Short mmCIF file of C-alpha atoms in Angstrom, two decimals:
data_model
loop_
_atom_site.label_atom_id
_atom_site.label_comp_id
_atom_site.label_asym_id
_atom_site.label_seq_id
_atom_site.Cartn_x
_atom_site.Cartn_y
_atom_site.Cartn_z
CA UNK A 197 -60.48 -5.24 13.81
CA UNK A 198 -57.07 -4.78 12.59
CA UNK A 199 -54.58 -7.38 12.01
CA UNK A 200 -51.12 -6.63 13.10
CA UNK A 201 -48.70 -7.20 10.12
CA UNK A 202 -45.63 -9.34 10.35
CA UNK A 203 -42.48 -7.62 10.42
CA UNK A 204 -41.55 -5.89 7.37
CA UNK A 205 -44.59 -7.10 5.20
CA UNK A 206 -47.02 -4.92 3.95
CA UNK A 207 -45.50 -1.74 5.61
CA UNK A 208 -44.43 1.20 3.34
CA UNK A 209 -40.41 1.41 2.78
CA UNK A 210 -39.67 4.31 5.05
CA UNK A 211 -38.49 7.74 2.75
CA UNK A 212 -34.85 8.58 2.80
CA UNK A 213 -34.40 11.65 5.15
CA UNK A 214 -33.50 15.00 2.47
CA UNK A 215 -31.51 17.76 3.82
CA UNK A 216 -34.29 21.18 3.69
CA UNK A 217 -33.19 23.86 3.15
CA UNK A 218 -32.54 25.43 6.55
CA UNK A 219 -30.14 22.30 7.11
CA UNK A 220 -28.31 23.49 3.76
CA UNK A 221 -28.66 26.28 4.92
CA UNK A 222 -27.01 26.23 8.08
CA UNK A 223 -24.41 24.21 6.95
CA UNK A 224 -23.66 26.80 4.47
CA UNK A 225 -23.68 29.17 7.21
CA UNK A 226 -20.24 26.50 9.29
CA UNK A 227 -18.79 25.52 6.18
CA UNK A 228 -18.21 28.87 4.56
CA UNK A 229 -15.95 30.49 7.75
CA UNK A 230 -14.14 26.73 8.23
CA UNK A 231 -13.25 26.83 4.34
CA UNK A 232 -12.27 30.92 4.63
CA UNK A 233 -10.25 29.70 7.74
CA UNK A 234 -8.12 26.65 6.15
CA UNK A 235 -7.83 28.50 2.94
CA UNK A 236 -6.01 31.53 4.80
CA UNK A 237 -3.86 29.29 6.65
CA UNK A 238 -2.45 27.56 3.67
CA UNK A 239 -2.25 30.55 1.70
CA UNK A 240 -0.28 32.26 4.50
CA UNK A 241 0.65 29.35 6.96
CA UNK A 242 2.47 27.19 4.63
CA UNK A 243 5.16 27.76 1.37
CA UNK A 244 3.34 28.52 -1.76
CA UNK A 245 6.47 27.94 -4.28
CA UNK A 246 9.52 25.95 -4.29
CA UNK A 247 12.91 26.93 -5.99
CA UNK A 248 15.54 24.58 -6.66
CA UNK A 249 18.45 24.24 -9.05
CA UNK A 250 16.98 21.72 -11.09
CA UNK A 251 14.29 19.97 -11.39
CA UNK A 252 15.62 16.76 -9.48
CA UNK A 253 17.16 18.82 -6.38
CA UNK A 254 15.17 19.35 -3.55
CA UNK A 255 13.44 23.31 -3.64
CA UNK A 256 13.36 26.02 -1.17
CA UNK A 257 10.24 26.87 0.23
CA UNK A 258 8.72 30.12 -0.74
CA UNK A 259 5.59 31.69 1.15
CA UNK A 260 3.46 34.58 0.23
CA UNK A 261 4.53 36.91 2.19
CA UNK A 262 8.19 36.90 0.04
CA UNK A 263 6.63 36.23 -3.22
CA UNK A 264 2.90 36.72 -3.47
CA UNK A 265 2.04 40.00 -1.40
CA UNK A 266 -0.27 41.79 -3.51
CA UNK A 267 -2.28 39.04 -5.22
CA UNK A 268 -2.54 36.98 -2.35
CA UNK A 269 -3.96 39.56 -0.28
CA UNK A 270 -6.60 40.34 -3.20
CA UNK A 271 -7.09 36.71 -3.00
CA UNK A 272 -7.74 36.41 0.50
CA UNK A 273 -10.17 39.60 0.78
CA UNK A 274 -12.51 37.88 -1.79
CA UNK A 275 -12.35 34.51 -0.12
CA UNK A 276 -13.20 36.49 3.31
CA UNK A 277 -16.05 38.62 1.35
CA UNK A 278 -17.54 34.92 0.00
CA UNK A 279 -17.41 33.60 2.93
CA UNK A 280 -18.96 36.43 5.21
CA UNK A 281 -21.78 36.51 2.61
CA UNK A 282 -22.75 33.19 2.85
CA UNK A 283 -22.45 33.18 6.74
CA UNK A 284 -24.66 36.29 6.82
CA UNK A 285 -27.38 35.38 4.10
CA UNK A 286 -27.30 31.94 1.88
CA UNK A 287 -29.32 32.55 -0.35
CA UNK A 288 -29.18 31.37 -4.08
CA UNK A 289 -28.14 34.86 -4.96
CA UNK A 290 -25.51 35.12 -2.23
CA UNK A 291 -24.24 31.34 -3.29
CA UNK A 292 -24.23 33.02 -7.10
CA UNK A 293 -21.68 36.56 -5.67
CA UNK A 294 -20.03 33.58 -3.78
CA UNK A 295 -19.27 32.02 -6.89
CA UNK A 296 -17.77 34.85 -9.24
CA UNK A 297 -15.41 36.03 -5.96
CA UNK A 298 -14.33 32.75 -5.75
CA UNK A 299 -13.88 32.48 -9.01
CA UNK A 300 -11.85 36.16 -9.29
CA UNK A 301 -9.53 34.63 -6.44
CA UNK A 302 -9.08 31.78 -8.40
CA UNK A 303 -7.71 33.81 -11.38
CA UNK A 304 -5.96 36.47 -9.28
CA UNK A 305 -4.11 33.54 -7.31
CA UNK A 306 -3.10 31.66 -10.40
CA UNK A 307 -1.87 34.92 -11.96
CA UNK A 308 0.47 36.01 -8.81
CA UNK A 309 1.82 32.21 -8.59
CA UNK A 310 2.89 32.63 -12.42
CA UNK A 311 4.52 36.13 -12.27
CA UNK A 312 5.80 35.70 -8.61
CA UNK A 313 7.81 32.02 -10.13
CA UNK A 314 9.06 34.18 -13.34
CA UNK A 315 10.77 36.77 -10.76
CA UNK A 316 11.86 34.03 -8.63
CA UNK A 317 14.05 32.13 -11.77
CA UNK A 318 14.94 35.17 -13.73
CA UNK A 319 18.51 35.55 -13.45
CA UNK A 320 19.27 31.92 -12.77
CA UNK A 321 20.56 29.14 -14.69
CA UNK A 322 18.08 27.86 -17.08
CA UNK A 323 17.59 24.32 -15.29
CA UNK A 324 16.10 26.30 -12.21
CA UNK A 325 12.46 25.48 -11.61
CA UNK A 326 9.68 27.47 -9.08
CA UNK A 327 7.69 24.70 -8.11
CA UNK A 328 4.21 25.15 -6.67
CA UNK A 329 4.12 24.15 -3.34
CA UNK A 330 1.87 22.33 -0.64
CA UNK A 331 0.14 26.02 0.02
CA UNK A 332 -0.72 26.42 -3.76
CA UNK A 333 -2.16 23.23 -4.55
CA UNK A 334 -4.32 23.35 -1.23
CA UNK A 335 -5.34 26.31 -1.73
CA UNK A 336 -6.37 26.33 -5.38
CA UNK A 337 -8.33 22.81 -4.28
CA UNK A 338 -10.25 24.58 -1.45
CA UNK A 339 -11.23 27.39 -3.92
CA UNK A 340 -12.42 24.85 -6.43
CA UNK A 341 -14.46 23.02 -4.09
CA UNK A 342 -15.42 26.35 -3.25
CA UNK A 343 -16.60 26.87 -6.32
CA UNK A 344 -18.47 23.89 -6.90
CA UNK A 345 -20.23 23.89 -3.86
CA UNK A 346 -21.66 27.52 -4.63
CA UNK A 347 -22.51 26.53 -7.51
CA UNK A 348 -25.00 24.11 -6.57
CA UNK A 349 -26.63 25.85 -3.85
CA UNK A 350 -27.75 28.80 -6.96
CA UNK A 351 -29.67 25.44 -8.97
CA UNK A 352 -28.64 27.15 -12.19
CA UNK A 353 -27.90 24.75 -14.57
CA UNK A 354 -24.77 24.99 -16.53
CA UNK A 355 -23.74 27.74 -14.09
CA UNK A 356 -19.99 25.27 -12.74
CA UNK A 357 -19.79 24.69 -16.61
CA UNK A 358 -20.13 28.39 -17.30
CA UNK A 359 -17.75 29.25 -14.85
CA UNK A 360 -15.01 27.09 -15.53
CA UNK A 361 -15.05 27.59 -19.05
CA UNK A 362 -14.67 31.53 -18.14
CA UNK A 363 -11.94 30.86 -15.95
CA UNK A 364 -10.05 28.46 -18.38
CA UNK A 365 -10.45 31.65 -21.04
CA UNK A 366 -8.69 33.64 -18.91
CA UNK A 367 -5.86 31.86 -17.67
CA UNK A 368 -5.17 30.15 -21.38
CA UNK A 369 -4.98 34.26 -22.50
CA UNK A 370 -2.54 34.21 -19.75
CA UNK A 371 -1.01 30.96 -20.71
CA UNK A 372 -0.22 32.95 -24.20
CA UNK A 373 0.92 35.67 -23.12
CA UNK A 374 3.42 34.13 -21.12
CA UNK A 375 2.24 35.19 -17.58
CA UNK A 376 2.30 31.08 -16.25
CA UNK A 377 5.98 30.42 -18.50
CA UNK A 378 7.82 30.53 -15.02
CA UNK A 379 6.28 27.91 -13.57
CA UNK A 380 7.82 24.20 -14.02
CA UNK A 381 4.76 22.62 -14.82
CA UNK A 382 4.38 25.05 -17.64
CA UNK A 383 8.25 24.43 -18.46
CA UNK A 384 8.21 20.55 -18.35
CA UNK A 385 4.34 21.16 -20.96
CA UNK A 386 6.34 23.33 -23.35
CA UNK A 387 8.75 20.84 -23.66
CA UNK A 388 6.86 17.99 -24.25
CA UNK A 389 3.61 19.43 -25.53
CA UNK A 390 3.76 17.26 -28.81
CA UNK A 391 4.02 14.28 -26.55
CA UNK A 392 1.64 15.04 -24.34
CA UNK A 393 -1.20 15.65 -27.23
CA UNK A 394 -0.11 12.32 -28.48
CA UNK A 395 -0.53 10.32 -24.80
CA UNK A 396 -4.11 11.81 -24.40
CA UNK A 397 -4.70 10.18 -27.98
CA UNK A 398 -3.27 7.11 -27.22
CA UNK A 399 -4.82 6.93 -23.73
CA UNK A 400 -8.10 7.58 -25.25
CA UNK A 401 -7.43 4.73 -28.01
CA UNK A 402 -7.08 2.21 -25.24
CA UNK A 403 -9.41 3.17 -22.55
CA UNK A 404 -11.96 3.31 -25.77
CA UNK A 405 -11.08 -0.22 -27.06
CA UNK A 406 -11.13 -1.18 -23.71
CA UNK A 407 -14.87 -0.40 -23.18
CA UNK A 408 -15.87 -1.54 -26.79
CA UNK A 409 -14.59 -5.14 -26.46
CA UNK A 410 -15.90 -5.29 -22.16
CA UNK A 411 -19.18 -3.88 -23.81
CA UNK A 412 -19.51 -6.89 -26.34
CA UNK A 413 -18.42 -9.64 -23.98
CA UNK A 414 -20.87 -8.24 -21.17
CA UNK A 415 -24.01 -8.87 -23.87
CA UNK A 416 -22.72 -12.02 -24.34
CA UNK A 417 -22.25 -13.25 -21.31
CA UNK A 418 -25.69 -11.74 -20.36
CA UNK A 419 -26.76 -13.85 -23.19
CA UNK A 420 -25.85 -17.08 -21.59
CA UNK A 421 -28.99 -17.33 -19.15
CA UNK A 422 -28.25 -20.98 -17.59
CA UNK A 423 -24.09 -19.59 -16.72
CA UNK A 424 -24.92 -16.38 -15.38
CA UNK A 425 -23.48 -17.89 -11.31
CA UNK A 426 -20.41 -18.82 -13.37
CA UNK A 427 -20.41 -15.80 -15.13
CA UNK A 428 -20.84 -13.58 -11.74
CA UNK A 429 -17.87 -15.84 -10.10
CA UNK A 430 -15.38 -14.97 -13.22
CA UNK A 431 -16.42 -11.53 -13.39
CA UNK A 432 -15.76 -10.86 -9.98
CA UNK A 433 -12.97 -13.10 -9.30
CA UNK A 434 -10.92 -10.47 -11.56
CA UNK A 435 -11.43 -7.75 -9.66
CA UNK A 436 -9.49 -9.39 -6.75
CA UNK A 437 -6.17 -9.86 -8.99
CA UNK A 438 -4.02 -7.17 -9.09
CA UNK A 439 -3.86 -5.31 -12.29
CA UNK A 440 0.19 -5.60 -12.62
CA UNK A 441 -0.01 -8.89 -12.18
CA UNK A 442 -2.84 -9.48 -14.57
CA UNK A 443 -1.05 -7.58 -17.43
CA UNK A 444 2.12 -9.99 -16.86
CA UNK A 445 0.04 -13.02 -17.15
CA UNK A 446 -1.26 -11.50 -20.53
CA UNK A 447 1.71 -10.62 -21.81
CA UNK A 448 2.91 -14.77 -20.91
CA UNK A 449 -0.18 -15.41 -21.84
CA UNK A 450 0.28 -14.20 -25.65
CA UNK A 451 3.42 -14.52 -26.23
CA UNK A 452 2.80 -18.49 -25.52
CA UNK A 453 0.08 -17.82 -28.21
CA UNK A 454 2.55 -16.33 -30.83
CA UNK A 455 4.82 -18.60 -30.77
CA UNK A 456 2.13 -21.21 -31.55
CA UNK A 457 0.83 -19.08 -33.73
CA UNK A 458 3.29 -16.76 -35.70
CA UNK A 459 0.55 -15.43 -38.42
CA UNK A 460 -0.94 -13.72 -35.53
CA UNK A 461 1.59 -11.04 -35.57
CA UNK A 462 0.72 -9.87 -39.01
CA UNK A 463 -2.76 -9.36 -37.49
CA UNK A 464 -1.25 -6.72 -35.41
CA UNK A 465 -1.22 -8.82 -32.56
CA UNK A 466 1.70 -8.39 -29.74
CA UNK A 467 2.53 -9.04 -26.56
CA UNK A 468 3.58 -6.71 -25.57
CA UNK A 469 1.86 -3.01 -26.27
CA UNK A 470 -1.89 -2.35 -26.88
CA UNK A 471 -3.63 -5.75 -27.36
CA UNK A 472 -2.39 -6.97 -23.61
CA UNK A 473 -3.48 -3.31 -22.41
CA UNK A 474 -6.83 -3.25 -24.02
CA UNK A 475 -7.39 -7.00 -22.78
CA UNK A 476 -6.97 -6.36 -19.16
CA UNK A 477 -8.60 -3.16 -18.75
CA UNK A 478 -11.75 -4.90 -20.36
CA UNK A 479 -11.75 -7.48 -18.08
CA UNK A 480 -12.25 -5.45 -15.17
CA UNK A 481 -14.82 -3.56 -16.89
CA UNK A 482 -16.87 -7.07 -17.50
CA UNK A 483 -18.25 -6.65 -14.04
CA UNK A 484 -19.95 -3.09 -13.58
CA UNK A 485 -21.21 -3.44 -17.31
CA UNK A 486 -22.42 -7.06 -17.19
CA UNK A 487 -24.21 -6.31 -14.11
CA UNK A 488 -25.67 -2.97 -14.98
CA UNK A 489 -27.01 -4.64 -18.39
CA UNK A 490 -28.52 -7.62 -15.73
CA UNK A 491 -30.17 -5.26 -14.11
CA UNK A 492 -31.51 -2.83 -16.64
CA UNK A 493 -32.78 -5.74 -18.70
CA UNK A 494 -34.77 -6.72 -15.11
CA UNK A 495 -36.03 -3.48 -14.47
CA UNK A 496 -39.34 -3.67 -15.82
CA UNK A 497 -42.28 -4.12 -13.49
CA UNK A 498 -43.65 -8.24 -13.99
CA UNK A 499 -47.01 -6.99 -14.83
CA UNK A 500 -45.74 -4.64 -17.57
CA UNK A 501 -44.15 -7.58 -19.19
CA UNK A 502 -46.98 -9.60 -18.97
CA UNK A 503 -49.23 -6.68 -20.70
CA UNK A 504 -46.54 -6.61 -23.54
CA UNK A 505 -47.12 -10.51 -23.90
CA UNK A 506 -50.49 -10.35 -23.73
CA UNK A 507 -50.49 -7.74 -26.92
CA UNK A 508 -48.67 -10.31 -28.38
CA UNK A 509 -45.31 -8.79 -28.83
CA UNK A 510 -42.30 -11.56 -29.49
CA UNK A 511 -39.46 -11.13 -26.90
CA UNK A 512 -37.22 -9.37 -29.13
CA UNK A 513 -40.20 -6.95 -29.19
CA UNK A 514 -40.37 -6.34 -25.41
CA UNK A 515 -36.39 -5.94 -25.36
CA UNK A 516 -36.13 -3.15 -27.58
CA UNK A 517 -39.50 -1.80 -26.89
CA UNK A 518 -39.77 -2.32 -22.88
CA UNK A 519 -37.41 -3.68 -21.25
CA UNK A 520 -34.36 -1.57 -22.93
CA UNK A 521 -35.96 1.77 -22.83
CA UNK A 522 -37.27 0.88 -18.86
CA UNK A 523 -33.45 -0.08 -18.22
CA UNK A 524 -31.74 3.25 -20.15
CA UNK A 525 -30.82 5.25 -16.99
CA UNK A 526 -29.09 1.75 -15.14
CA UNK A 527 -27.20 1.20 -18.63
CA UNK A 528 -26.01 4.61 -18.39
CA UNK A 529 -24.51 4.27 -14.85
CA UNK A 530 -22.97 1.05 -15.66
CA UNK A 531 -21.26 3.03 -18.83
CA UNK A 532 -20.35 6.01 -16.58
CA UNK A 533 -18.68 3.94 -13.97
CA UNK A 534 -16.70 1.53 -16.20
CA UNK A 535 -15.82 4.93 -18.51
CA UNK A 536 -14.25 6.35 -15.60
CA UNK A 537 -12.74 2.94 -14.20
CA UNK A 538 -11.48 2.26 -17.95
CA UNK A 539 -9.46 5.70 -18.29
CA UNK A 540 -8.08 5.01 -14.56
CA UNK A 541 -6.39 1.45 -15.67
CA UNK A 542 -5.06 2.45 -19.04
CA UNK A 543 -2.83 4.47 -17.06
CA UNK A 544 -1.11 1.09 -16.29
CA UNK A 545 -1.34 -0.01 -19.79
CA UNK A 546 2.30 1.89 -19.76
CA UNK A 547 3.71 -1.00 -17.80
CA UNK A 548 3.85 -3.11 -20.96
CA UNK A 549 4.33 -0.70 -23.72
CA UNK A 550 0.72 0.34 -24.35
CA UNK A 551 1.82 4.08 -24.31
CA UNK A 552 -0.71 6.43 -23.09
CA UNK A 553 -0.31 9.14 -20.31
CA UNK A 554 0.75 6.21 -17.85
CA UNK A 555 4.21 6.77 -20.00
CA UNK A 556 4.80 10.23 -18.82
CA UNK A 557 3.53 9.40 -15.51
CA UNK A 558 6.03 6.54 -14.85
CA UNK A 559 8.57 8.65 -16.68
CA UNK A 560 8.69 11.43 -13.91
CA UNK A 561 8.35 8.68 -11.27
CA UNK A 562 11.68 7.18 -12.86
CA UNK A 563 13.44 10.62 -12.88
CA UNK A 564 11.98 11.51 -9.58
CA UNK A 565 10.78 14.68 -11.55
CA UNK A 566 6.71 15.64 -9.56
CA UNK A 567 5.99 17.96 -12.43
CA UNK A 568 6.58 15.31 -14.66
CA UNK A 569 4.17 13.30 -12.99
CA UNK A 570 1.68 15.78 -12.84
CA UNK A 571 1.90 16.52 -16.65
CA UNK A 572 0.41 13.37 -17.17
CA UNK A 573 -1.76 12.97 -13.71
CA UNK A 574 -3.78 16.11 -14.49
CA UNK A 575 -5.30 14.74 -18.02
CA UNK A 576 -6.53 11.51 -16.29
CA UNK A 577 -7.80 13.70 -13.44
CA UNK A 578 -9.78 15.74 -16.28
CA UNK A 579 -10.27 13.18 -18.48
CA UNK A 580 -12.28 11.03 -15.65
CA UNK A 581 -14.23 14.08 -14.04
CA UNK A 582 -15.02 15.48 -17.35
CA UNK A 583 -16.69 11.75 -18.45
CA UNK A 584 -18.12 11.06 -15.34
CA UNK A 585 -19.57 14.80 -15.25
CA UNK A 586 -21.25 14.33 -18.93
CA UNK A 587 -22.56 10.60 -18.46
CA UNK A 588 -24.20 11.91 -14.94
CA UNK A 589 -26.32 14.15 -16.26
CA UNK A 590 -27.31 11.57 -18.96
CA UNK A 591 -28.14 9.37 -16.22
CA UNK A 592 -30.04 12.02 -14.31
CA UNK A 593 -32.09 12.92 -17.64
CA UNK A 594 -33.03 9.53 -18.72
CA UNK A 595 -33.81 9.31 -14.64
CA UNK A 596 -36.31 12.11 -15.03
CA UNK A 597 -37.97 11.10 -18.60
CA UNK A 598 -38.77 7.66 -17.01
CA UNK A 599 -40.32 9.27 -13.64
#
């Protein structure tokens, strides 16, 4: 006779539901026409450039039909031909044809936006600036996620990689030939190309140190065993306080401490610039790695660490030889997230003199300039998704070598 079990004892955790592949597949078979759909009506339905004077005056809207013509029809027909594939037959091989149209329309649409903003300043004063325009930017986002998306239904590994090298090839042979020179993002780079080279070091400098000193204080306060509900309540009480106002009590904060303590300044100490930067970022990196370490150092099974004691190995032993290598793929998440959260906030680190690309960022907010701002956006954008991108599939393998 069977004994009924108490609620939630003894049962098997029910599996997470997976999407088969008729579900992807069917979804495929929506998504593709919606995506063709929206990516027609910004192409067509809303301006793709904007011309003004300078690059502070408000632009006139320019749509394809005046500037485009050509390339974005060739644009559009691929789009169309990826997405009637896919509706008719998704199939990896289909999702692979998908891919390289959407990756031509990509190129082709990039192209046309660069030689329809050189016709659209030549002949004006040199301060003019073609702008791209709410149509351009969605539709170059819709293509990308097109992209992506195709990518992953082939399985190919390395395929989005492949891909996005080819089509960064292509447009940098364009970028040298001139092709993109019309456009004011490619205006306000050439102008400041030196500086920009410079931010991304900079920006990597602090967002670096940043994770280096979070990384050290999260093994030490994982060290301190009988503190670790203190520990948890300081680590997470910073993520509530603002980051501007955390970088002013720093800079308070040290400049109390050098005028205590004027030798500090030959140290390269300041308050103002990198050391106040590199300080707060790393604080609100404490959390995600102090936790991830907690929990990859508690990821081995009780009975595994009992059979490691019972062969006699010391605890230093069973860190490095079970409980480290057990805990590899929940290190490498914490690392991922805080590498992404730590090139985010050094963006602010420009708010006390820590240079960076928060500099040019804040610089075109200050001039009211949006290709100034984007100069320095983009990097971060690419900065973050290449990281995150790398340090995922870490994650994933050291996921797959401990299954």
């Amino acid at each position: 006779m069977s004994v009924p079990l108490p609620e939630g004892e003894g049962r098997p955790e029910p599996r997470a539901r997976v999407a088969g592949p008729r579900a992807l597949s069917r979804a495929a078979r929506i998504g593709a026409p919606i995506g063709a759909a929206l990516f027609l009506a910004a192409l067509y339905g809303l301006p793709l450039l904007s011309v003004a004077k300078n690059r502070l005056a408000l632009g006139d809207p320019v749509y394809a039909a005046r500037s485009l013509g050509p390339e974005a029809h060739s644009a559009a027909i691929l789009v169309v031909a990826a997405a009637l594939m896919i509706r008719a037959l998704p199939s990896r091989r289909v999702a692979l044809a998908a891919a390289g149209l959407l990756a031509t329309a990509l190129v082709v649409l990039v192209l046309g936006l660069g030689g329809a903003a050189a016709d659209l300043v030549a002949g004006r004063p040199p301060a003019a600036r073609a702008s791209l325009a709410a149509g351009a930017w969605i539709a170059l986002a819709l293509l990308v996620g097109g992209i992506v998306l195709s990518s992953r239904r082939t399985a190919l590994p390395g395929l989005g990689a492949g891909i996005a090298a080819v089509v960064a090839l292509v447009l940098s042979v364009a970028w040298r030939q001139g092709i993109l020179d019309g456009l004011s993002l490619a205006v306000e780079f050439r102008a400041r190309r030196g500086l920009v080279v410079a931010a991304i070091g900079e920006h990597l400098e602090l967002a670096a140190g940043a994770l280096l000193l979070a990384g050290l204080g999260a093994v030490l306060l994982a060290l301190w065993r009988r503190g670790q509900i203190v520990v948890e309540a300081l680590v997470s009480g910073v993520q509530v306080v603002p980051a501007v106002a955390l970088f002013g009590a720093l800079v308070a904060l040290l400049s109390g401490l050098l005028r205590a303590a004027p030798p500090l300044r030959d140290l390269g100490i300041g308050a103002l610039g990198a050391t106040p930067a590199i300080l707060g970022v790393s604080a609100y990196l404490l959390l995600p790695l102090w936790r991830g370490l907690n929990r990859a150092l508690q990821a081995p099974d009780p009975a595994m660490l009992d059979a490691a004691a019972g062969l006699g190995l010391t605890r230093a032993q069973t860190l490095l030889r079970v409980r480290l290598p057990i805990g590899v793929p929940i290190l490498i998440g914490a690392v991922r997230v805080a590498c992404v959260q730590s090139i985010g906030l050094a963006t602010l680190g420009a708010l006390i003199g820590a240079g960076g690309l928060g500099r040019i960022v804040f610089d075109g907010m200050a001039q009211f300039a949006p290709d100034l701002i984007l100069l320095g956006a983009i990097p971060i954008v690419a900065l973050s998704l290449a990281v995150e991108r790398v340090l995922g599939r870490a994650e994933a393998a050291a996921r797959r070598r401990r299954a």
